[in-house]
GROMACS .gro file of C-alpha atoms in nm:
model
  182
    1MET     CA    1   0.721 -12.064  -5.134
    2ARG     CA    2   0.408 -12.101  -4.922
    3VAL     CA    3   0.185 -11.800  -4.848
    4GLU     CA    4  -0.107 -11.820  -4.606
    5ASP     CA    5  -0.289 -11.514  -4.740
    6THR     CA    6  -0.329 -11.536  -5.116
    7ALA     CA    7  -0.373 -11.158  -5.139
    8ALA     CA    8   0.001 -11.127  -5.068
    9TYR     CA    9   0.079 -11.271  -5.414
   10ARG     CA   10   0.000 -10.937  -5.574
   11TYR     CA   11   0.289 -10.778  -5.380
   12LEU     CA   12   0.530 -11.063  -5.451
   13TYR     CA   13   0.472 -11.099  -5.827
   14ASN     CA   14   0.449 -10.827  -6.089
   15GLU     CA   15   0.290 -11.050  -6.353
   16ASP     CA   16  -0.082 -11.081  -6.407
   17ILE     CA   17  -0.229 -11.383  -6.237
   18PHE     CA   18  -0.551 -11.535  -6.364
   19LEU     CA   19  -0.767 -11.764  -6.156
   20LEU     CA   20  -0.985 -12.039  -6.287
   21ASN     CA   21  -1.352 -12.027  -6.190
   22SER     CA   22  -1.300 -12.335  -5.976
   23GLU     CA   23  -1.019 -12.159  -5.785
   24LYS     CA   24  -1.187 -11.823  -5.717
   25HIS     CA   25  -1.297 -11.937  -5.374
   26LEU     CA   26  -0.926 -11.951  -5.277
   27PHE     CA   27  -0.880 -11.579  -5.330
   28ASN     CA   28  -1.055 -11.348  -5.087
   29GLY     CA   29  -0.912 -11.010  -5.193
   30GLU     CA   30  -0.964 -10.772  -5.483
   31PRO     CA   31  -0.956 -10.900  -5.840
   32LEU     CA   32  -0.607 -10.926  -5.985
   33THR     CA   33  -0.688 -10.830  -6.343
   34ILE     CA   34  -0.814 -10.492  -6.456
   35GLU     CA   35  -0.973 -10.473  -6.797
   36PRO     CA   36  -0.967 -10.157  -7.009
   37GLU     CA   37  -1.293  -9.962  -6.991
   38ASN     CA   38  -1.343  -9.980  -7.369
   39THR     CA   39  -1.373 -10.357  -7.387
   40LYS     CA   40  -1.676 -10.543  -7.268
   41ALA     CA   41  -1.612 -10.855  -7.068
   42GLN     CA   42  -1.810 -11.163  -7.148
   43TYR     CA   43  -1.861 -11.378  -6.844
   44GLU     CA   44  -2.034 -11.706  -6.811
   45PRO     CA   45  -2.332 -11.690  -6.576
   46GLU     CA   46  -2.250 -11.859  -6.251
   47ALA     CA   47  -2.456 -12.149  -6.122
   48GLU     CA   48  -2.593 -11.936  -5.836
   49THR     CA   49  -2.753 -11.696  -6.083
   50LEU     CA   50  -2.921 -11.977  -6.271
   51ALA     CA   51  -3.042 -12.145  -5.955
   52GLN     CA   52  -3.232 -11.840  -5.834
   53THR     CA   53  -3.605 -11.879  -5.883
   54VAL     CA   54  -3.859 -11.606  -5.931
   55LYS     CA   55  -4.134 -11.628  -5.674
   56ALA     CA   56  -4.488 -11.577  -5.794
   57SER     CA   57  -4.674 -11.284  -5.654
   58PRO     CA   58  -4.929 -11.373  -5.385
   59ILE     CA   59  -5.284 -11.430  -5.500
   60PRO     CA   60  -5.519 -11.162  -5.360
   61TYR     CA   61  -5.813 -11.277  -5.153
   62LEU     CA   62  -6.090 -11.136  -4.934
   63GLY     CA   63  -6.115 -11.256  -4.574
   64GLN     CA   64  -5.861 -11.378  -4.324
   65ASN     CA   65  -5.875 -11.754  -4.395
   66LYS     CA   66  -5.902 -11.843  -4.023
   67LYS     CA   67  -6.087 -12.172  -4.085
   68SER     CA   68  -5.923 -12.251  -4.421
   69LEU     CA   69  -6.237 -12.250  -4.635
   70LEU     CA   70  -6.149 -12.135  -4.986
   71VAL     CA   71  -6.434 -11.989  -5.194
   72LEU     CA   72  -6.378 -11.936  -5.567
   73THR     CA   73  -6.594 -11.680  -5.749
   74HIS     CA   74  -6.603 -11.534  -6.100
   75TYR     CA   75  -6.688 -11.162  -6.120
   76THR     CA   76  -6.558 -10.937  -6.396
   77ASP     CA   77  -6.711 -10.620  -6.247
   78PHE     CA   78  -6.601 -10.665  -5.884
   79SER     CA   79  -6.273 -10.737  -5.707
   80PHE     CA   80  -6.394 -11.048  -5.527
   81ILE     CA   81  -6.774 -11.071  -5.509
   82ALA     CA   82  -7.076 -10.847  -5.570
   83PRO     CA   83  -7.193 -10.671  -5.251
   84ASP     CA   84  -7.542 -10.825  -5.254
   85HIS     CA   85  -7.394 -11.169  -5.321
   86GLN     CA   86  -7.146 -11.118  -5.036
   87ALA     CA   87  -7.437 -11.043  -4.802
   88ALA     CA   88  -7.610 -11.365  -4.913
   89LEU     CA   89  -7.285 -11.560  -4.868
   90GLU     CA   90  -7.235 -11.417  -4.519
   91ALA     CA   91  -7.592 -11.519  -4.427
   92THR     CA   92  -7.521 -11.871  -4.550
   93LEU     CA   93  -7.189 -11.883  -4.365
   94LYS     CA   94  -7.356 -11.767  -4.044
   95ARG     CA   95  -7.577 -12.078  -4.051
   96LYS     CA   96  -7.260 -12.289  -4.057
   97ASP     CA   97  -7.091 -12.085  -3.776
   98TYR     CA   98  -6.852 -11.914  -4.017
   99THR     CA   99  -6.783 -11.545  -4.072
  100ILE     CA  100  -6.620 -11.362  -4.359
  101ASP     CA  101  -6.294 -11.369  -4.159
  102ASP     CA  102  -6.300 -11.750  -4.152
  103ILE     CA  103  -6.283 -11.787  -4.530
  104ALA     CA  104  -6.074 -11.672  -4.825
  105ILE     CA  105  -6.262 -11.552  -5.134
  106VAL     CA  106  -6.061 -11.560  -5.458
  107ASN     CA  107  -6.197 -11.417  -5.782
  108THR     CA  108  -6.085 -11.628  -6.078
  109ALA     CA  109  -6.197 -11.376  -6.344
  110GLY     CA  110  -5.902 -11.240  -6.540
  111SER     CA  111  -5.649 -11.471  -6.377
  112ASP     CA  112  -5.552 -11.707  -6.656
  113GLY     CA  113  -5.232 -11.830  -6.489
  114MET     CA  114  -5.389 -11.914  -6.152
  115THR     CA  115  -5.376 -12.281  -6.061
  116LEU     CA  116  -5.529 -12.483  -5.783
  117SER     CA  117  -5.185 -12.597  -5.672
  118ALA     CA  118  -5.074 -12.232  -5.629
  119LEU     CA  119  -5.388 -12.162  -5.425
  120ARG     CA  120  -5.329 -12.469  -5.211
  121GLU     CA  121  -4.968 -12.369  -5.152
  122GLN     CA  122  -5.054 -12.013  -5.048
  123LEU     CA  123  -5.383 -12.062  -4.858
  124ASN     CA  124  -5.369 -12.427  -4.748
  125PRO     CA  125  -5.746 -12.480  -4.767
  126SER     CA  126  -5.922 -12.760  -4.582
  127LYS     CA  127  -6.230 -12.725  -4.811
  128LEU     CA  128  -6.300 -12.569  -5.149
  129LEU     CA  129  -6.635 -12.414  -5.243
  130VAL     CA  130  -6.664 -12.311  -5.608
  131LEU     CA  131  -6.952 -12.073  -5.682
  132GLY     CA  132  -7.043 -12.133  -6.045
  133ASN     CA  133  -6.893 -12.334  -6.328
  134GLN     CA  134  -6.710 -12.026  -6.456
  135ALA     CA  135  -6.514 -12.006  -6.131
  136ALA     CA  136  -6.403 -12.369  -6.158
  137MET     CA  137  -6.047 -12.416  -6.278
  138ALA     CA  138  -5.964 -12.652  -6.562
  139GLU     CA  139  -5.821 -12.900  -6.311
  140LEU     CA  140  -6.170 -12.942  -6.162
  141SER     CA  141  -6.353 -12.997  -6.492
  142GLU     CA  142  -6.407 -13.369  -6.428
  143LEU     CA  143  -6.596 -13.316  -6.100
  144THR     CA  144  -6.975 -13.352  -6.084
  145PHE     CA  145  -7.175 -13.033  -6.041
  146ASN     CA  146  -7.341 -12.974  -5.702
  147GLN     CA  147  -7.205 -13.293  -5.548
  148PRO     CA  148  -6.938 -13.283  -5.273
  149GLN     CA  149  -6.631 -13.476  -5.389
  150GLN     CA  150  -6.262 -13.522  -5.315
  151PHE     CA  151  -5.995 -13.380  -5.542
  152ASN     CA  152  -5.640 -13.471  -5.436
  153ASN     CA  153  -5.757 -13.518  -5.075
  154LEU     CA  154  -5.939 -13.183  -5.075
  155PRO     CA  155  -6.318 -13.174  -5.025
  156VAL     CA  156  -6.464 -12.978  -5.318
  157LEU     CA  157  -6.817 -12.856  -5.392
  158ILE     CA  158  -6.881 -12.695  -5.730
  159THR     CA  159  -7.224 -12.539  -5.706
  160PHE     CA  160  -7.441 -12.255  -5.832
  161ALA     CA  161  -7.311 -11.899  -5.848
  162PHE     CA  162  -7.505 -11.651  -5.638
  163GLY     CA  163  -7.631 -11.486  -5.957
  164GLU     CA  164  -7.799 -11.818  -6.046
  165MET     CA  165  -7.938 -11.863  -5.694
  166MET     CA  166  -8.081 -11.510  -5.661
  167THR     CA  167  -8.320 -11.574  -5.950
  168SER     CA  168  -8.424 -11.932  -5.870
  169ASN     CA  169  -8.559 -12.085  -5.551
  170GLU     CA  170  -8.486 -12.432  -5.694
  171ASN     CA  171  -8.117 -12.346  -5.723
  172LYS     CA  172  -8.116 -12.204  -5.367
  173LYS     CA  173  -8.265 -12.525  -5.230
  174ALA     CA  174  -8.024 -12.745  -5.429
  175PHE     CA  175  -7.728 -12.536  -5.310
  176TRP     CA  176  -7.833 -12.542  -4.944
  177GLU     CA  177  -7.893 -12.920  -4.946
  178GLN     CA  178  -7.530 -12.972  -5.045
  179ALA     CA  179  -7.376 -12.681  -4.854
  180LYS     CA  180  -7.528 -12.761  -4.514
  181ASN     CA  181  -7.340 -13.092  -4.494
  182PHE     CA  182  -7.025 -12.971  -4.666
   0.00000   0.00000   0.00000
């Protein structure tokens, strides 16, 4: 006997019919078997459940990233950057025709799991400015301090933190010599 709608089998046969996992796609109706409420069914997880991936939460940043300049900082007392340091950064950016909206500032303090690849995936930076050695991720440890370099086709400058520049004119000059051409 040939039946076009497999749901009709339940009306034709009184016996319990069990489907193999590979044949479940053939049945589009209600399940045929009903288990007693007292027993717990043990099912194998389906491949779809295992294939689902958990997406990482987005990394918070300050700015709107309009010109794709990523600035890494390290501040334990502030969300992104100290207010006086932000004012100094904005003054520096203004000399390069940037505003705070053109960049993305990410604070690396307290973010042990953050990686450069995750930042690149989310923010797609065209340049990376790292303010202070503490803000530099482990992946960047081989780069020379205060010298513009390439890291995986990304221009990177690891330079002084604003805390180091505020107390030393030598550090300010060294930073500006590198930053003006970066």
